[in-house]
Short mmCIF file of C-alpha atoms in Angstrom, two decimals:
data_model
loop_
_atom_site.label_atom_id
_atom_site.label_comp_id
_atom_site.label_asym_id
_atom_site.label_seq_id
_atom_site.Cartn_x
_atom_site.Cartn_y
_atom_site.Cartn_z
CA MET F 1 6.84 -9.57 -28.29
CA THR F 2 5.09 -11.67 -25.69
CA ASP F 3 1.53 -12.29 -25.67
CA ALA F 4 1.21 -10.58 -21.99
CA GLN F 5 2.87 -7.46 -23.99
CA THR F 6 0.26 -6.92 -27.03
CA LYS F 7 -2.51 -6.81 -24.77
CA LYS F 8 -3.88 -3.70 -23.09
CA PRO F 9 -4.02 -3.12 -19.45
CA PRO F 10 -7.06 -2.39 -17.76
CA LEU F 11 -6.81 1.05 -17.35
CA SER F 12 -5.49 1.75 -20.45
CA GLY F 13 -7.42 4.94 -21.85
CA ILE F 14 -7.70 6.22 -18.19
CA ARG F 15 -6.40 9.50 -17.23
CA VAL F 16 -5.68 10.33 -13.75
CA LEU F 17 -4.10 13.68 -12.58
CA GLU F 18 -2.25 13.61 -9.55
CA LEU F 19 -2.16 16.55 -6.99
CA ALA F 20 -0.67 14.53 -4.04
CA ARG F 21 2.71 14.02 -2.53
CA VAL F 22 4.35 11.77 0.11
CA LEU F 23 2.55 8.02 0.29
CA ALA F 24 -1.17 7.64 0.33
CA GLY F 25 -1.88 9.43 -2.84
CA PRO F 26 1.10 8.52 -5.05
CA TRP F 27 0.60 4.66 -3.84
CA ALA F 28 -2.82 5.28 -5.37
CA GLY F 29 -1.77 6.90 -8.05
CA GLN F 30 1.08 4.19 -8.89
CA MET F 31 -1.24 1.49 -8.80
CA LEU F 32 -3.22 3.15 -11.14
CA ALA F 33 -0.46 3.56 -13.57
CA ASP F 34 0.63 -0.31 -13.08
CA MET F 35 -2.75 -0.82 -14.56
CA GLY F 36 -2.54 1.27 -17.32
CA ALA F 37 -3.89 4.69 -16.86
CA ASP F 38 -1.80 8.01 -17.85
CA VAL F 39 -1.27 9.19 -14.50
CA ILE F 40 0.31 13.00 -14.56
CA LYS F 41 1.95 14.24 -11.41
CA VAL F 42 1.77 17.39 -10.62
CA GLU F 43 4.87 19.16 -8.58
CA ASN F 44 5.90 22.18 -7.42
CA PRO F 45 8.94 23.39 -9.49
CA ASP F 46 10.92 24.32 -6.42
CA GLY F 47 11.68 20.58 -5.02
CA GLY F 48 8.57 18.65 -6.09
CA ASP F 49 7.09 15.59 -4.23
CA ASP F 50 8.54 16.12 -0.65
CA THR F 51 10.23 12.32 -0.96
CA ARG F 52 12.24 13.09 -3.18
CA ALA F 53 14.82 14.47 -0.43
CA TRP F 54 13.95 11.81 2.00
CA GLY F 55 17.38 9.69 1.97
CA PRO F 56 19.63 8.31 2.49
CA PRO F 57 19.84 5.98 0.00
CA PHE F 58 19.58 7.99 -3.14
CA VAL F 59 19.09 6.24 -6.59
CA GLU F 60 22.08 7.53 -8.61
CA SER F 61 22.13 7.71 -12.47
CA VAL F 62 24.85 6.18 -14.44
CA LEU F 63 26.70 9.30 -14.64
CA GLY F 64 26.50 10.01 -10.75
CA GLU F 65 23.37 12.47 -10.78
CA ASN F 66 21.17 12.18 -7.73
CA LEU F 67 17.93 10.81 -9.16
CA SER F 68 16.00 11.06 -5.79
CA ALA F 69 15.51 9.12 -3.02
CA ALA F 70 14.89 5.44 -2.60
CA TYR F 71 11.57 6.66 -1.20
CA TYR F 72 10.30 8.33 -4.08
CA HIS F 73 10.97 5.66 -6.20
CA SER F 74 9.13 3.22 -4.40
CA THR F 75 5.88 4.91 -4.95
CA ASN F 76 5.65 7.13 -8.41
CA ARG F 77 6.92 4.67 -11.37
CA GLY F 78 5.08 5.09 -14.38
CA LYS F 79 3.86 8.45 -14.20
CA ARG F 80 4.34 11.28 -16.12
CA SER F 81 5.86 14.49 -14.18
CA ILE F 82 4.60 18.00 -14.78
CA ALA F 83 6.06 21.06 -12.88
CA ILE F 84 3.59 23.52 -12.10
CA ASP F 85 3.20 26.20 -9.47
CA LEU F 86 -0.31 26.34 -8.15
CA LYS F 87 0.09 29.56 -6.89
CA THR F 88 -0.03 31.49 -9.82
CA GLU F 89 -3.10 32.14 -12.12
CA GLU F 90 -1.29 30.35 -15.04
CA GLY F 91 -0.25 27.25 -12.86
CA GLN F 92 -4.38 27.10 -11.74
CA ALA F 93 -5.47 28.00 -15.37
CA THR F 94 -3.40 24.60 -16.81
CA VAL F 95 -4.25 22.49 -13.70
CA ARG F 96 -8.10 23.25 -15.03
CA GLU F 97 -7.09 22.42 -18.42
CA LEU F 98 -5.61 18.79 -17.38
CA ALA F 99 -8.50 18.27 -15.24
CA ALA F 100 -11.01 19.32 -17.90
CA ARG F 101 -9.44 15.98 -19.76
CA ALA F 102 -9.12 13.66 -16.94
CA ASP F 103 -11.00 11.29 -15.56
CA VAL F 104 -9.69 10.90 -12.28
CA LEU F 105 -7.86 13.56 -10.11
CA ILE F 106 -6.20 12.61 -7.06
CA GLU F 107 -5.18 15.23 -4.11
CA ASN F 108 -3.89 15.12 -0.40
CA PHE F 109 -4.46 18.71 0.34
CA LYS F 110 -5.80 19.79 3.62
CA ARG F 111 -9.47 20.10 3.88
CA GLY F 112 -10.16 23.17 1.47
CA GLY F 113 -6.53 23.52 0.59
CA LEU F 114 -7.12 23.66 -3.02
CA GLU F 115 -10.35 25.94 -3.21
CA LYS F 116 -8.58 29.02 -3.00
CA TYR F 117 -7.45 28.04 -6.28
CA GLY F 118 -10.40 26.87 -7.63
CA LEU F 119 -9.42 23.40 -7.65
CA ASP F 120 -11.96 22.14 -5.38
CA TYR F 121 -13.95 19.51 -6.37
CA GLU F 122 -17.29 21.90 -6.71
CA SER F 123 -15.05 24.16 -9.19
CA LEU F 124 -13.75 21.40 -11.22
CA LYS F 125 -16.92 19.63 -11.43
CA ALA F 126 -18.35 22.43 -12.86
CA ILE F 127 -15.87 22.13 -16.04
CA ASN F 128 -15.49 18.53 -16.09
CA PRO F 129 -19.09 16.94 -14.62
CA LYS F 130 -17.88 12.77 -15.25
CA LEU F 131 -14.24 14.00 -12.83
CA VAL F 132 -13.70 11.31 -10.15
CA TYR F 133 -12.13 13.24 -7.62
CA CYS F 134 -10.53 11.71 -5.03
CA SER F 135 -9.65 13.65 -1.82
CA ILE F 136 -6.99 11.83 0.74
CA THR F 137 -6.98 13.55 3.92
CA GLY F 138 -6.22 12.58 7.86
CA PHE F 139 -9.71 12.86 9.21
CA GLY F 140 -12.07 12.93 6.13
CA GLN F 141 -13.99 16.11 5.02
CA ASP F 142 -16.12 16.36 7.73
CA GLY F 143 -16.10 15.82 11.53
CA PRO F 144 -13.79 17.95 14.10
CA TYR F 145 -10.91 16.99 13.60
CA ALA F 146 -11.53 17.77 9.72
CA ASP F 147 -9.24 20.82 9.43
CA LEU F 148 -6.32 18.66 11.21
CA ALA F 149 -3.40 17.67 9.36
CA GLY F 150 -3.21 13.67 9.12
CA TYR F 151 0.05 11.94 9.85
CA ASP F 152 0.51 8.02 9.40
CA TYR F 153 2.61 7.51 12.73
CA ILE F 154 -0.30 9.67 14.68
CA VAL F 155 -3.11 7.83 12.88
CA GLN F 156 -1.55 4.67 13.75
CA GLY F 157 -1.65 5.82 17.70
CA MET F 158 -5.09 7.18 17.48
CA SER F 159 -6.98 4.44 15.70
CA GLY F 160 -5.93 1.79 18.35
CA PHE F 161 -3.27 -0.43 16.02
CA MET F 162 -0.53 0.46 18.33
CA SER F 163 -2.44 -0.44 21.37
CA VAL F 164 -2.60 -3.95 19.91
CA THR F 165 1.32 -3.91 18.64
CA GLY F 166 4.04 -4.49 20.62
CA ALA F 167 5.54 -6.59 23.75
CA PRO F 168 3.05 -6.64 26.57
CA ASP F 169 5.50 -5.05 29.27
CA GLY F 170 7.24 -2.86 26.12
CA GLU F 171 5.95 0.28 24.78
CA PRO F 172 3.33 0.32 21.97
CA MET F 173 4.75 -0.25 18.39
CA LYS F 174 3.79 1.29 15.03
CA ALA F 175 4.02 -1.00 12.17
CA GLY F 176 7.70 -1.42 10.32
CA VAL F 177 5.92 0.70 7.27
CA ALA F 178 3.53 3.49 7.03
CA ILE F 179 0.56 1.19 6.92
CA ALA F 180 -2.30 3.96 7.43
CA ASP F 181 -1.15 5.58 4.51
CA ILE F 182 -0.52 2.44 2.07
CA PHE F 183 -3.75 0.98 2.92
CA THR F 184 -5.39 4.52 2.17
CA GLY F 185 -3.95 4.21 -1.34
CA ILE F 186 -5.09 0.78 -1.81
CA TYR F 187 -8.52 1.67 -0.69
CA ALA F 188 -8.66 4.49 -2.87
CA VAL F 189 -8.03 2.81 -5.77
CA THR F 190 -11.09 0.64 -4.77
CA ALA F 191 -13.26 3.59 -4.31
CA ILE F 192 -11.77 5.26 -7.78
CA GLN F 193 -12.34 2.11 -9.74
CA ALA F 194 -16.11 1.72 -8.41
CA ALA F 195 -16.71 5.60 -9.14
CA LEU F 196 -15.48 5.05 -12.33
CA ILE F 197 -17.80 2.23 -13.11
CA HIS F 198 -20.46 4.56 -11.98
CA VAL F 199 -19.16 7.21 -14.44
CA MET F 200 -19.37 4.95 -17.54
CA ARG F 201 -23.20 3.84 -16.47
CA THR F 202 -24.39 7.55 -15.85
CA GLY F 203 -21.67 10.16 -16.97
CA GLU F 204 -21.76 11.02 -13.46
CA GLY F 205 -18.64 11.37 -11.80
CA GLN F 206 -18.36 12.55 -7.60
CA LEU F 207 -15.93 13.25 -4.72
CA VAL F 208 -14.26 10.14 -3.05
CA ASP F 209 -13.59 11.18 0.56
CA MET F 210 -10.90 9.06 1.99
CA ALA F 211 -9.61 9.41 5.57
CA LEU F 212 -6.68 7.88 6.94
CA LEU F 213 -8.27 7.30 10.45
CA ASP F 214 -11.53 5.68 8.78
CA VAL F 215 -8.96 3.51 6.90
CA GLN F 216 -6.72 2.58 9.74
CA ALA F 217 -9.72 2.01 12.16
CA GLY F 218 -11.43 -0.19 9.61
CA ILE F 219 -8.53 -2.49 9.33
CA LEU F 220 -8.29 -3.34 12.96
CA ALA F 221 -10.78 -6.41 11.50
CA ASN F 222 -10.80 -9.36 14.49
CA GLN F 223 -9.72 -7.09 17.01
CA ASN F 224 -12.75 -4.38 16.24
CA MET F 225 -14.94 -7.25 16.82
CA ASN F 226 -12.86 -8.67 19.45
CA TYR F 227 -13.85 -5.63 21.37
CA LEU F 228 -17.53 -4.68 20.24
CA VAL F 229 -18.73 -8.37 21.29
CA SER F 230 -16.80 -8.61 24.39
CA GLY F 231 -16.80 -4.97 25.77
CA THR F 232 -12.98 -5.68 26.65
CA ALA F 233 -10.33 -3.76 24.95
CA PRO F 234 -7.91 -6.19 23.41
CA SER F 235 -4.24 -5.34 24.69
CA ARG F 236 -0.53 -5.96 23.41
CA LEU F 237 0.28 -9.43 23.02
CA GLY F 238 3.56 -9.65 21.22
CA ASN F 239 3.98 -11.97 18.38
CA SER F 240 0.95 -14.08 19.72
CA HIS F 241 -2.52 -13.89 18.41
CA PRO F 242 -5.60 -12.92 20.17
CA ASN F 243 -7.98 -15.70 19.08
CA ILE F 244 -5.38 -19.02 18.20
CA SER F 245 -2.57 -20.28 20.10
CA PRO F 246 -0.07 -21.43 19.19
CA TYR F 247 0.57 -18.93 16.68
CA GLU F 248 3.29 -16.94 17.43
CA VAL F 249 7.33 -16.68 17.02
CA VAL F 250 8.98 -19.45 18.76
CA PRO F 251 12.77 -19.84 19.66
CA VAL F 252 15.08 -22.51 17.86
CA ALA F 253 18.39 -23.26 18.77
CA ASP F 254 19.51 -21.03 15.95
CA GLY F 255 17.31 -18.42 15.84
CA HIS F 256 13.66 -18.22 15.58
CA ILE F 257 10.64 -19.19 13.52
CA ILE F 258 6.53 -18.37 13.35
CA LEU F 259 4.25 -21.48 13.95
CA ALA F 260 0.73 -20.48 12.29
CA ILE F 261 -1.35 -23.49 14.48
CA GLY F 262 -5.00 -22.80 13.23
CA ASN F 263 -6.83 -25.84 14.32
CA ASP F 264 -6.80 -28.84 16.60
CA GLY F 265 -5.25 -31.18 13.76
CA GLN F 266 -2.68 -29.10 13.40
CA PHE F 267 -1.73 -28.76 16.94
CA ARG F 268 -1.95 -32.61 17.18
CA ARG F 269 0.62 -32.90 14.26
CA LEU F 270 2.93 -30.52 16.16
CA THR F 271 3.07 -32.53 19.35
CA ARG F 272 4.02 -35.46 17.35
CA ILE F 273 7.04 -33.59 15.70
CA LEU F 274 8.02 -32.33 18.98
CA GLY F 275 7.74 -35.65 21.09
CA ILE F 276 4.64 -33.96 23.32
CA GLU F 277 1.64 -35.72 22.26
CA ALA F 278 0.11 -36.05 25.50
CA MET F 279 -0.64 -32.37 25.04
CA ALA F 280 -3.30 -32.94 22.06
CA ASP F 281 -5.34 -35.46 24.84
CA ASP F 282 -4.91 -32.88 27.67
CA PRO F 283 -8.06 -30.83 28.34
CA LEU F 284 -6.32 -27.82 29.25
CA PHE F 285 -4.84 -27.87 25.41
CA ALA F 286 -6.95 -30.33 23.19
CA THR F 287 -8.87 -27.38 22.15
CA ASN F 288 -7.70 -24.10 20.46
CA LYS F 289 -10.62 -22.34 22.97
CA ALA F 290 -8.50 -24.07 25.52
CA ARG F 291 -5.34 -23.27 24.27
CA VAL F 292 -6.10 -19.72 24.29
CA ALA F 293 -7.30 -19.87 28.05
CA SER F 294 -3.92 -21.74 28.94
CA ARG F 295 -1.69 -19.57 26.47
CA ALA F 296 1.16 -19.41 29.00
CA GLY F 297 1.33 -23.05 29.72
CA VAL F 298 0.96 -24.15 25.73
CA ARG F 299 3.98 -21.65 25.06
CA GLY F 300 6.31 -22.91 28.13
CA MET F 301 5.71 -26.67 26.89
CA VAL F 302 6.24 -26.20 23.22
CA THR F 303 9.01 -23.53 23.64
CA ALA F 304 11.04 -25.88 25.73
CA GLU F 305 11.14 -28.61 22.53
CA THR F 306 11.27 -26.02 19.58
CA ALA F 307 14.46 -24.80 21.48
CA LYS F 308 16.11 -28.07 20.92
CA TRP F 309 15.51 -28.13 16.99
CA GLN F 310 17.74 -26.35 14.24
CA LYS F 311 15.47 -23.94 12.17
CA ALA F 312 15.63 -25.88 9.13
CA ASP F 313 15.00 -29.14 10.69
CA LEU F 314 12.27 -28.13 12.28
CA LEU F 315 10.92 -26.33 9.12
CA GLU F 316 11.16 -29.32 7.22
CA ALA F 317 9.71 -31.58 9.67
CA CYS F 318 6.40 -28.98 9.96
CA GLY F 319 6.26 -29.12 5.79
CA LYS F 320 6.35 -32.98 5.97
CA ALA F 321 3.41 -33.10 8.33
CA ALA F 322 1.49 -30.04 6.69
CA VAL F 323 2.06 -28.01 10.36
CA PRO F 324 2.05 -24.04 9.31
CA ALA F 325 5.37 -22.91 9.93
CA GLY F 326 7.66 -20.39 8.30
CA PRO F 327 10.98 -18.35 8.84
CA ILE F 328 11.76 -14.75 9.84
CA ASN F 329 13.50 -13.35 6.90
CA SER F 330 15.03 -10.27 6.30
CA ILE F 331 14.25 -8.15 3.59
CA ALA F 332 17.25 -9.42 1.69
CA GLU F 333 16.26 -12.70 2.42
CA MET F 334 12.73 -12.38 0.91
CA PHE F 335 14.06 -11.04 -2.55
CA ASP F 336 16.38 -14.04 -2.59
CA ASP F 337 13.40 -16.62 -1.54
CA PRO F 338 12.87 -19.08 -4.55
CA GLN F 339 9.33 -18.24 -4.56
CA VAL F 340 9.56 -14.61 -4.66
CA ILE F 341 11.93 -15.14 -7.16
CA ALA F 342 9.44 -17.60 -9.16
CA ARG F 343 6.84 -14.72 -8.90
CA LYS F 344 9.07 -12.04 -10.29
CA LEU F 345 8.26 -9.82 -7.94
CA ARG F 346 11.44 -7.60 -8.36
CA ILE F 347 11.48 -5.49 -11.34
CA ASP F 348 14.02 -3.33 -13.11
CA LEU F 349 13.04 -0.25 -15.02
CA GLU F 350 15.38 1.32 -17.32
CA ALA F 351 15.57 4.95 -17.37
CA GLU F 352 16.34 7.01 -20.91
CA ASP F 353 20.03 7.47 -20.03
CA GLY F 354 20.33 3.68 -19.45
CA THR F 355 20.02 4.16 -15.30
CA VAL F 356 17.98 0.93 -13.94
CA ILE F 357 15.83 1.40 -11.36
CA PRO F 358 14.66 -1.63 -9.45
CA GLY F 359 11.07 -1.90 -7.77
CA VAL F 360 8.72 -3.98 -6.54
CA ARG F 361 5.81 -4.95 -8.94
CA SER F 362 2.16 -5.06 -7.96
CA PRO F 363 0.87 -7.88 -6.47
CA ILE F 364 -2.33 -8.08 -8.64
CA VAL F 365 -1.70 -10.32 -11.47
CA LEU F 366 -4.65 -10.20 -14.41
CA SER F 367 -4.76 -13.09 -17.07
CA GLU F 368 -6.33 -11.15 -20.07
CA THR F 369 -5.49 -7.85 -19.08
CA PRO F 370 -2.13 -7.57 -17.12
CA LEU F 371 -0.82 -5.16 -15.79
CA HIS F 372 2.39 -3.13 -17.47
CA TYR F 373 5.87 -1.59 -16.14
CA HIS F 374 6.60 0.52 -18.94
CA ARG F 375 8.44 3.47 -17.31
CA PRO F 376 10.36 4.11 -13.94
CA SER F 377 9.65 7.24 -11.51
CA PRO F 378 9.92 10.40 -13.38
CA ALA F 379 12.46 13.51 -12.89
CA LEU F 380 10.84 16.23 -11.87
CA GLY F 381 9.36 18.46 -14.87
CA GLU F 382 10.13 15.51 -16.92
CA HIS F 383 7.08 15.65 -19.28
CA THR F 384 6.05 18.96 -18.63
CA ASP F 385 6.63 20.11 -22.20
CA GLU F 386 5.10 17.09 -23.47
CA ILE F 387 2.08 17.66 -21.71
CA LEU F 388 1.84 21.09 -22.53
CA ALA F 389 2.03 20.12 -25.61
CA GLU F 390 -1.12 17.71 -25.48
CA LEU F 391 -3.19 20.42 -24.48
CA ARG F 392 -2.58 22.48 -27.31
CA ARG F 393 -3.96 19.46 -29.44
CA PRO F 394 -8.08 19.02 -29.76
CA GLU F 395 -9.59 17.52 -26.44
CA THR F 396 -10.92 14.63 -28.64
CA GLU F 397 -7.41 13.61 -29.64
CA THR F 398 -6.25 13.51 -25.67
CA LYS F 399 -9.39 12.91 -23.37
CA GLY F 400 -9.50 9.90 -21.23
CA ASN F 401 -12.22 7.18 -21.96
CA ALA F 402 -14.23 6.81 -18.77
CA GLY F 403 -17.46 8.32 -19.89
#
């Protein structure tokens, strides 16, 4: 056994009850599971998490059995699944028992959706004052949109993100993955861990109120500040950067590469590579401020030269001259990249029947409390009997340890 395998992950002993489906909540749950938390995923017996059916592609067992869609497996590894019908009194009572022994609860029902079952924050706080209750909704617990359902795609549009994404002469464009959901899951984990520290200090749990719109608006970063400082809303620039030039996709003889020129020294070195050194001394292009103002001219002169190069040759030349540049990989090429291989981003988890389910490890690397990946995503209700048996044992044997 390696040293890393003998060390406990950072959230070992923390119990999480996940009443969430699709992406934002399960993404948070998977991150907590990777960090060692015991994450119990509560699923409807009739079909379970919606994403189990979001295929093709579907994962097949060694015997050809459908093990749910690849989408589901992207966000549910490391958890235990219990099948509970929340509409029944028995199911509600079971969830209350689980919540009484949990450190964290994650849910993504519409505002008030769990109140009718007695599973809202105030109800569960009464039986477990230390509970960190994370509610993930589209628009939060207050405001005029609080009762509306929230969808990642719609939030990408509402937040302004799509107004700055896409070609200037094309339609507004969403991201290639559900970034509002994913970032909300990540922010939720940050908030949950902060709340757990508060529990350890005071013994007091709290409600964590996460909203997709809040998160998606917040991550617009420099584009938000560009507007707040200038009063002018940024527009779509395609692959160009609003504050730096040239920082964009450029053509080469056999495709495209990315140039990411972040300062004047890098630009000067680029002009030497391309044989247009005079640009670096021209007042129209000598500084980043000037290049942003003369963006079209910069692009025209630079791309006229990059188009003469083979991709590999230009990337090699840029690398030798410390000019930031990179390829545009397909996902297949990304997994074949030697750096990705060296960092062991791909993981393969084996189910009890011998089926190997691939995945991607968390990007978090900790030297003393390494994350662990010990089980693939669960089958629907796979651990129901196991979890119910734990409830019959004394609470001191199964309670989490945040407090």
